[in-house]
Short mmCIF file of C-alpha atoms in Angstrom, two decimals:
data_model
loop_
_atom_site.label_atom_id
_atom_site.label_comp_id
_atom_site.label_asym_id
_atom_site.label_seq_id
_atom_site.Cartn_x
_atom_site.Cartn_y
_atom_site.Cartn_z
CA MET A 21 8.09 -10.98 -9.41
CA ARG A 22 5.37 -13.82 -10.93
CA PHE A 23 3.86 -16.70 -8.82
CA ARG A 24 1.50 -19.35 -10.20
CA HIS A 25 -1.13 -20.01 -8.62
CA PRO A 26 -2.76 -24.40 -8.78
CA ASP A 27 -6.12 -23.17 -10.87
CA GLY A 28 -2.65 -21.18 -13.90
CA SER A 29 -3.70 -18.11 -12.81
CA THR A 30 -1.16 -15.68 -12.32
CA VAL A 31 -0.16 -13.71 -9.63
CA HIS A 32 1.88 -10.96 -8.82
CA LEU A 33 4.08 -9.51 -6.37
CA ALA A 34 6.47 -5.91 -6.74
CA TYR A 35 7.22 -4.06 -4.04
CA CYS A 36 6.48 -0.45 -3.69
CA THR A 37 8.17 2.29 -4.43
CA ASN A 38 6.47 5.44 -2.33
CA VAL A 39 9.51 4.16 0.01
CA HIS A 40 12.24 6.24 -2.24
CA PRO A 41 11.04 9.51 -2.72
CA ALA A 42 10.72 11.59 -5.55
CA GLU A 43 8.14 14.49 -7.56
CA THR A 44 9.35 13.87 -10.63
CA LEU A 45 10.32 12.25 -13.09
CA ASP A 46 13.58 12.26 -13.23
CA GLY A 47 13.31 10.97 -9.26
CA VAL A 48 11.41 8.28 -10.60
CA LEU A 49 14.08 7.01 -13.03
CA ALA A 50 17.09 7.39 -10.43
CA GLN A 51 14.07 5.46 -8.41
CA LEU A 52 15.08 2.50 -11.08
CA ARG A 53 18.59 2.91 -11.38
CA ASP A 54 19.55 3.44 -7.86
CA HIS A 55 16.96 0.94 -5.57
CA CYS A 56 14.92 -0.75 -7.79
CA GLU A 57 17.41 -2.81 -10.81
CA PRO A 58 19.84 -2.97 -7.91
CA VAL A 59 16.55 -4.39 -5.30
CA ARG A 60 16.16 -7.13 -8.49
CA ARG A 61 20.40 -8.13 -9.57
CA SER A 62 20.56 -8.77 -5.06
CA LEU A 63 17.51 -11.20 -5.33
CA GLY A 64 19.33 -12.68 -8.33
CA ARG A 65 16.06 -12.34 -10.62
CA ASP A 66 15.82 -11.47 -14.73
CA ARG A 67 12.40 -9.86 -13.78
CA LEU A 68 11.10 -7.74 -10.47
CA GLY A 69 7.78 -6.29 -10.00
CA ILE A 70 7.39 -2.84 -8.38
CA GLY A 71 4.25 -0.97 -7.77
CA LEU A 72 5.35 2.23 -9.22
CA TRP A 73 4.40 5.63 -6.86
CA LEU A 74 4.42 8.35 -9.34
CA ALA A 75 3.57 11.72 -7.58
CA LYS A 76 0.98 14.49 -9.06
CA GLY A 77 4.24 16.31 -10.78
CA ALA A 78 5.36 13.30 -12.57
CA ALA A 79 2.02 11.96 -13.82
CA HIS A 80 1.16 15.71 -15.22
CA THR A 81 5.31 15.42 -17.07
CA LEU A 82 4.16 11.81 -18.10
CA THR A 83 -0.18 12.10 -19.77
CA THR A 84 1.45 14.82 -21.62
CA ASP A 85 4.87 14.51 -23.02
CA PRO A 86 3.81 10.67 -24.76
CA VAL A 87 7.90 10.87 -25.85
CA ALA A 88 8.46 10.47 -21.25
CA LEU A 89 6.16 8.00 -21.40
CA ARG A 90 7.33 5.75 -23.97
CA ASN A 91 11.02 6.23 -22.67
CA LEU A 92 9.57 5.39 -19.06
CA ARG A 93 7.91 1.68 -20.40
CA ALA A 94 11.80 1.51 -22.51
CA GLU A 95 13.78 2.75 -19.63
CA LEU A 96 11.87 0.05 -17.65
CA ASP A 97 11.57 -2.86 -19.29
CA ARG A 98 15.56 -2.71 -20.26
CA ARG A 99 15.82 -2.30 -16.52
CA GLY A 100 14.58 -6.05 -16.12
CA LEU A 101 11.17 -3.95 -13.64
CA GLU A 102 7.62 -4.21 -14.71
CA VAL A 103 4.13 -2.15 -13.75
CA VAL A 104 1.45 -3.76 -12.80
CA THR A 105 0.40 -1.94 -10.63
CA LEU A 106 0.43 2.12 -9.09
CA ASN A 107 -0.13 4.00 -5.63
CA GLY A 108 -1.07 6.14 -6.37
CA PHE A 109 -3.31 7.08 -2.47
CA PRO A 110 -0.20 9.81 -1.66
CA TYR A 111 -0.53 12.93 -4.08
CA ASP A 112 2.65 14.43 -3.98
CA GLY A 113 4.84 15.10 -0.62
CA PHE A 114 5.48 12.19 0.64
CA GLY A 115 8.98 12.68 1.26
CA ALA A 116 8.62 15.92 3.03
CA GLU A 117 10.23 15.50 7.05
CA GLU A 118 6.53 16.29 7.72
CA VAL A 119 4.18 14.31 5.66
CA LYS A 120 0.92 13.37 8.12
CA TYR A 121 -2.76 14.53 7.69
CA ARG A 122 -1.99 15.83 4.20
CA VAL A 123 -1.70 12.44 2.70
CA TYR A 124 -5.14 12.22 2.35
CA THR A 125 -6.08 15.65 0.20
CA PRO A 126 -6.93 15.71 -1.81
CA ASP A 127 -9.42 13.62 -1.34
CA TRP A 128 -12.53 12.32 -2.41
CA THR A 129 -14.80 15.00 -2.66
CA ASP A 130 -12.22 17.71 -4.50
CA PRO A 131 -12.26 17.13 -8.03
CA GLU A 132 -8.50 16.88 -8.09
CA ARG A 133 -8.78 13.39 -7.15
CA LEU A 134 -10.32 12.18 -9.27
CA ALA A 135 -8.36 13.67 -12.34
CA HIS A 136 -5.27 12.58 -10.90
CA THR A 137 -6.57 8.30 -10.68
CA THR A 138 -7.15 8.83 -14.13
CA ASP A 139 -4.79 10.02 -15.16
CA LEU A 140 -2.64 7.76 -12.99
CA ALA A 141 -5.01 4.86 -15.06
CA ARG A 142 -4.22 5.95 -18.95
CA LEU A 143 -0.74 6.05 -17.79
CA LEU A 144 -1.08 2.21 -16.44
CA THR A 145 -2.16 0.88 -19.55
CA ALA A 146 0.71 2.28 -21.67
CA LEU A 147 3.01 0.56 -19.26
CA LEU A 148 1.36 -3.26 -18.27
CA PRO A 149 3.97 -5.42 -20.19
CA ASP A 150 2.89 -6.12 -23.12
CA ASP A 151 1.78 -9.78 -22.09
CA VAL A 152 -0.91 -7.81 -19.73
CA THR A 153 -3.67 -7.28 -20.29
CA GLU A 154 -4.84 -5.76 -15.98
CA GLY A 155 -3.43 -3.28 -14.02
CA THR A 156 -4.61 -1.83 -10.20
CA VAL A 157 -4.16 0.99 -8.92
CA SER A 158 -4.68 1.63 -5.16
CA THR A 159 -6.69 5.05 -3.80
CA LEU A 160 -7.15 6.54 -0.57
CA PRO A 161 -10.06 5.43 1.28
CA LEU A 162 -12.67 8.39 0.57
CA ALA A 163 -11.10 10.68 3.01
CA TRP A 164 -10.05 11.50 6.96
CA ARG A 165 -12.45 11.45 9.11
CA THR A 166 -13.63 14.64 10.44
CA ASP A 167 -15.77 17.10 8.42
CA PHE A 168 -17.07 14.78 6.67
CA ASP A 169 -20.65 14.72 5.83
CA GLU A 170 -24.19 12.77 3.22
CA HIS A 171 -23.11 15.57 0.99
CA ALA A 172 -19.40 14.93 1.15
CA ALA A 173 -19.93 11.00 0.91
CA ALA A 174 -22.27 12.19 -2.44
CA THR A 175 -19.77 14.13 -4.10
CA ALA A 176 -17.09 11.19 -3.40
CA GLY A 177 -19.56 8.58 -4.66
CA ALA A 178 -20.36 11.07 -7.56
CA ALA A 179 -16.25 11.08 -7.88
CA LEU A 180 -15.77 7.27 -8.12
CA THR A 181 -19.22 6.52 -11.03
CA THR A 182 -17.94 8.71 -13.27
CA LEU A 183 -14.41 7.25 -12.39
CA SER A 184 -16.21 3.76 -13.32
CA GLY A 185 -17.15 4.67 -16.95
CA GLN A 186 -13.86 6.08 -17.81
CA LEU A 187 -12.51 2.86 -16.26
CA ASP A 188 -14.92 0.69 -18.62
CA ALA A 189 -14.43 3.55 -21.94
CA LEU A 190 -10.68 3.63 -20.98
CA GLU A 191 -10.42 -0.60 -21.81
CA GLU A 192 -12.65 -0.48 -25.08
CA LEU A 193 -10.10 1.88 -25.98
CA THR A 194 -6.97 0.13 -24.94
CA GLY A 195 -7.81 -3.91 -24.95
CA LYS A 196 -6.08 -3.03 -20.91
CA SER A 197 -9.08 -2.94 -17.21
CA ILE A 198 -7.87 -1.27 -14.94
CA ARG A 199 -9.39 -1.27 -12.04
CA VAL A 200 -9.02 0.85 -8.53
CA ALA A 201 -8.88 0.04 -5.00
CA LEU A 202 -10.01 1.60 -1.89
CA GLU A 203 -7.42 1.07 0.94
CA PRO A 204 -9.08 1.46 4.64
CA GLU A 205 -7.45 3.03 6.67
CA PRO A 206 -6.73 3.69 10.41
CA GLY A 207 -8.53 7.23 11.47
CA CYS A 208 -9.56 7.37 7.94
CA THR A 209 -14.30 8.19 6.24
CA VAL A 210 -13.39 3.77 5.46
CA GLU A 211 -11.72 2.45 8.16
CA THR A 212 -12.54 -1.13 7.36
CA THR A 213 -12.93 -3.38 4.71
CA ALA A 214 -16.82 -3.51 6.28
CA ASP A 215 -16.60 0.16 6.28
CA ALA A 216 -16.01 0.20 2.88
CA ILE A 217 -19.25 -2.08 1.70
CA GLY A 218 -21.70 0.52 1.73
CA PRO A 219 -20.13 3.02 -0.75
CA LEU A 220 -18.53 0.38 -2.73
CA THR A 221 -22.38 -1.88 -3.20
CA ALA A 222 -23.06 1.93 -4.54
CA LEU A 223 -21.73 1.76 -7.03
CA PRO A 224 -22.54 0.39 -11.87
CA GLY A 225 -20.56 -2.52 -11.81
CA ASP A 226 -17.28 -3.99 -10.86
CA ARG A 227 -14.33 -1.38 -11.46
CA ILE A 228 -14.10 -0.50 -8.02
CA GLY A 229 -12.32 -2.80 -5.34
CA VAL A 230 -11.41 -2.70 -2.04
CA CYS A 231 -6.91 -3.38 -1.58
CA VAL A 232 -6.43 -4.11 1.67
CA ASP A 233 -3.52 -3.61 3.36
CA THR A 234 -2.55 -5.85 6.06
CA CYS A 235 -1.23 -3.42 8.42
CA HIS A 236 -4.37 -1.58 8.46
CA LEU A 237 -6.29 -4.71 8.54
CA ALA A 238 -4.43 -5.51 11.58
CA THR A 239 -3.65 -2.01 13.33
CA SER A 240 -8.01 -1.81 13.54
CA PHE A 241 -7.83 -5.46 14.71
CA GLU A 242 -10.23 -7.01 12.12
CA ASP A 243 -10.07 -10.74 11.95
CA PRO A 244 -8.82 -11.38 8.45
CA ALA A 245 -11.51 -14.38 7.51
CA THR A 246 -14.04 -12.32 9.07
CA ALA A 247 -13.38 -9.78 6.81
CA LEU A 248 -12.15 -11.38 3.31
CA THR A 249 -16.04 -13.59 3.54
CA ALA A 250 -17.65 -10.52 4.58
CA LEU A 251 -16.57 -8.82 1.04
CA ASP A 252 -17.46 -11.69 -0.39
CA THR A 253 -20.77 -12.40 0.31
CA ALA A 254 -21.29 -8.16 -0.39
CA GLY A 255 -19.87 -9.12 -3.82
CA VAL A 256 -17.14 -6.12 -3.39
CA GLY A 257 -13.82 -7.51 -4.99
CA ILE A 258 -9.85 -6.95 -4.23
CA PRO A 259 -7.68 -5.69 -7.03
CA LYS A 260 -4.94 -5.59 -5.07
CA ALA A 261 -3.88 -6.48 -1.55
CA GLN A 262 -0.07 -5.34 0.76
CA LEU A 263 1.38 -6.80 2.59
CA SER A 264 3.11 -5.10 5.64
CA ALA A 265 3.09 -5.37 9.36
CA ALA A 266 2.44 -3.23 12.56
CA LEU A 267 3.89 -2.74 15.35
CA HIS A 268 1.96 -4.53 18.36
CA ALA A 269 2.75 -3.71 21.80
CA GLU A 270 1.10 -6.58 24.06
CA GLU A 271 1.38 -5.44 27.63
CA PRO A 272 1.42 -0.93 26.87
CA GLY A 273 1.23 -0.41 29.96
CA ARG A 274 4.80 -1.88 31.57
CA PRO A 275 6.82 1.43 31.46
CA GLU A 276 9.77 -0.74 29.72
CA VAL A 277 6.41 -1.32 26.35
CA ARG A 278 6.05 2.30 26.48
CA ALA A 279 9.06 3.83 26.10
CA ALA A 280 9.82 1.37 22.85
CA LEU A 281 7.32 2.33 21.82
CA ALA A 282 8.26 5.99 22.15
CA ALA A 283 11.06 5.70 19.81
CA PHE A 284 8.68 4.69 17.00
CA ASP A 285 7.01 8.15 17.41
CA GLU A 286 8.88 9.98 14.87
CA PRO A 287 6.98 13.38 13.32
CA ARG A 288 7.08 12.41 10.23
CA PHE A 289 3.91 9.64 9.22
CA LEU A 290 0.91 9.45 11.25
CA HIS A 291 0.54 6.09 13.47
CA GLN A 292 -2.76 5.70 14.49
CA THR A 293 -2.59 3.26 18.04
CA ARG A 294 -6.31 1.33 18.20
CA THR A 295 -7.04 -1.16 21.24
CA ARG A 296 -10.33 -2.53 21.60
CA THR A 297 -12.47 -2.87 24.94
CA PRO A 298 -15.03 -4.20 26.16
CA GLY A 299 -17.01 -1.58 24.55
CA GLY A 300 -14.89 -1.94 20.80
CA LEU A 301 -11.95 -0.08 18.61
CA ARG A 302 -10.69 2.72 20.70
CA GLY A 303 -7.75 4.92 18.79
CA THR A 304 -5.92 7.95 18.84
CA ASP A 305 -4.74 10.12 15.58
CA ASP A 306 -0.85 9.49 16.33
CA LEU A 307 1.22 7.03 18.52
CA GLY A 308 2.52 10.51 20.79
CA GLU A 309 -0.97 11.41 21.11
CA ALA A 310 -1.12 7.54 22.49
CA LEU A 311 1.71 8.04 25.40
CA ALA A 312 1.07 11.16 26.05
CA THR A 313 -2.41 10.81 27.44
CA ASP A 314 -4.71 8.36 29.08
CA ALA A 315 -6.85 8.97 25.56
CA LEU A 316 -6.26 4.72 25.50
CA PRO A 317 -7.53 1.99 28.15
CA ASP A 318 -3.50 0.05 28.93
CA THR A 319 -4.52 -2.49 30.23
CA ALA A 320 -5.39 -5.10 26.95
CA PRO A 321 -2.80 -4.99 23.17
CA TRP A 322 -2.28 -2.42 21.20
CA ARG A 323 -1.17 -2.49 18.01
CA ALA A 324 -0.06 0.79 15.99
CA HIS A 325 -0.12 1.84 11.43
CA PHE A 326 3.87 1.98 11.71
CA HIS A 327 4.78 -0.38 8.73
CA VAL A 328 8.20 -2.70 10.21
CA PRO A 329 10.03 -4.40 7.87
CA LEU A 330 8.32 -7.94 7.11
CA HIS A 331 11.79 -9.94 8.18
CA ALA A 332 12.50 -8.00 11.40
CA PRO A 333 9.72 -6.87 13.89
CA PRO A 334 11.36 -5.54 16.06
CA ALA A 335 12.77 -6.67 18.88
CA PRO A 336 11.11 -7.29 22.69
CA PRO A 337 9.10 -5.98 24.41
CA LEU A 338 7.85 -5.04 21.03
CA THR A 339 6.80 -7.14 18.36
CA SER A 340 4.73 -7.07 14.68
CA THR A 341 1.55 -8.20 13.57
CA LEU A 342 3.25 -10.42 10.89
CA PRO A 343 1.39 -13.00 12.04
CA VAL A 344 -2.26 -11.55 10.50
CA LEU A 345 -0.59 -11.64 7.16
CA GLN A 346 0.19 -14.69 7.64
CA GLU A 347 -3.69 -15.74 7.32
CA ALA A 348 -4.46 -13.00 5.31
CA LEU A 349 -1.96 -13.96 2.52
CA ALA A 350 -3.15 -17.89 2.77
CA LEU A 351 -7.43 -17.02 2.83
CA LEU A 352 -6.42 -14.35 -0.07
CA VAL A 353 -3.93 -16.45 -2.36
CA GLY A 354 -4.16 -19.98 -0.72
CA GLY A 355 -7.72 -21.54 -1.72
CA VAL A 356 -8.59 -22.97 -5.48
CA GLU A 357 -9.17 -19.60 -6.86
CA PRO A 358 -7.28 -16.08 -5.61
CA ARG A 359 -9.26 -13.88 -4.26
CA THR A 360 -6.42 -11.54 -5.52
CA ARG A 361 -3.31 -11.49 -8.10
CA HIS A 362 -1.88 -8.66 -7.25
CA LEU A 363 0.03 -7.68 -3.72
CA GLU A 364 2.47 -5.52 -3.24
CA VAL A 365 5.49 -4.77 -0.21
CA GLU A 366 4.51 -1.21 1.56
CA THR A 367 7.08 -0.71 3.90
CA TYR A 368 7.57 3.04 3.92
CA THR A 369 8.60 3.22 6.64
CA TRP A 370 12.27 2.89 6.78
CA GLN A 371 13.89 5.79 7.02
CA ALA A 372 11.10 6.70 9.76
CA LEU A 373 12.42 3.19 11.91
CA PRO A 374 14.12 4.22 15.11
CA PRO A 375 17.97 5.35 14.31
CA GLU A 376 19.11 2.35 14.82
CA LEU A 377 16.74 0.44 12.44
CA ARG A 378 17.47 2.51 9.57
CA PRO A 379 19.37 1.13 6.01
CA ARG A 380 22.42 4.57 6.79
CA THR A 381 23.34 2.82 3.15
CA ARG A 382 21.95 3.20 -0.02
CA THR A 383 23.45 -0.78 -0.35
CA GLN A 384 21.48 -1.09 3.13
CA LEU A 385 18.12 -0.26 1.85
CA VAL A 386 18.07 -2.55 -1.02
CA ASP A 387 19.40 -5.57 0.78
CA GLY A 388 16.40 -4.58 3.06
CA ILE A 389 13.09 -4.20 0.47
CA ALA A 390 15.06 -7.72 -1.19
CA ALA A 391 14.65 -9.76 2.05
CA GLU A 392 11.15 -8.93 3.24
CA LEU A 393 10.85 -9.93 -0.56
CA THR A 394 12.40 -13.12 -0.35
CA LEU A 395 9.99 -13.70 2.70
CA ALA A 396 6.83 -12.53 1.04
CA ARG A 397 7.29 -15.16 -2.57
CA ASP A 398 8.81 -17.43 1.07
CA LEU A 399 5.06 -16.86 2.37
CA LEU A 400 3.78 -17.38 -1.44
CA THR A 401 5.16 -20.69 -2.21
CA ASP A 402 5.32 -22.26 0.59
CA LEU A 403 1.06 -22.08 -0.31
CA GLY A 404 1.44 -23.55 -3.44
CA LEU A 405 2.13 -21.19 -5.66
CA LYS A 406 5.03 -21.90 -8.18
CA GLU A 407 7.69 -18.66 -8.59
CA LEU A 408 8.04 -18.12 -12.19
CA PRO A 409 11.54 -17.28 -13.83
#
């Protein structure tokens, strides 16, 4: 979906396909047929943006087979779909029964992460619509925090420096400008937007910036205005933002609240949990750890890294951090000029919701994704952006 900003530029809105497990190119093509095109039709749109997730296997096929790449581009066009951004955070196995910590590998100390991200950038230049010259790829925020020492930091920094040069050369070759965005996430070396400033300002040029995920922003109790102002001051760009909402418990000490939270403690993904204390932010790696131990005080609100559907916050006594998303979105695109032009709805946890909240059919999932995009569209038009055909 495209929107005209009051400054005359185009802002793109997509939904991320990592909600649909697919490790192969055939799986990606099935996604387009079974999910993406039906979402477009549900919205009554002639064109729909998708934030494509290409697992390592699918990416390898496309990079080694030019015919397959041309066929994918043709299939996107035929189904009324367009791609301006890729989600390069998960490498593979994102649809496994247990993902947890494996989503952070390989990290930016591993040459395979650089190779994969470079492949994604090259593929994106071929997938961009004919009238679009700028694409984005989001990626993990360096590494999970453990065992990340000065040597690891130097190795990751060198890899990103190499990537920056490769992106420069790619634009010279293709005329397409691709930017990569580190996505701060709780528990990682770069947990917050503030953590990203040091590593990114050490890099040459402006090819690599921050992907602001509003679920992660809220989980770490970051104030959107403070976070975005700090990025501006440091000269760190925001190539991309992901629109998502975290799980919020106002009174986690109450038994009924803890019981409600326990329903979201599931085995597939990590749900890092945070609370604010007078001594600073406290957290656990997973929601179950917070519920089963006294690692977190329960006298102040908890937030958990669980991407809940934008249009359907959980029932009381829980809620979502949708207000944080709204505040951040206003700051991202509601000003005289947009801070970013690529927005992506990323609720990948539909099938990880408590059983009674999960979509039971493909049609229910399509309807849910369409409802999220409708909410995002309404927020954008309320900010003065005009929806384009």
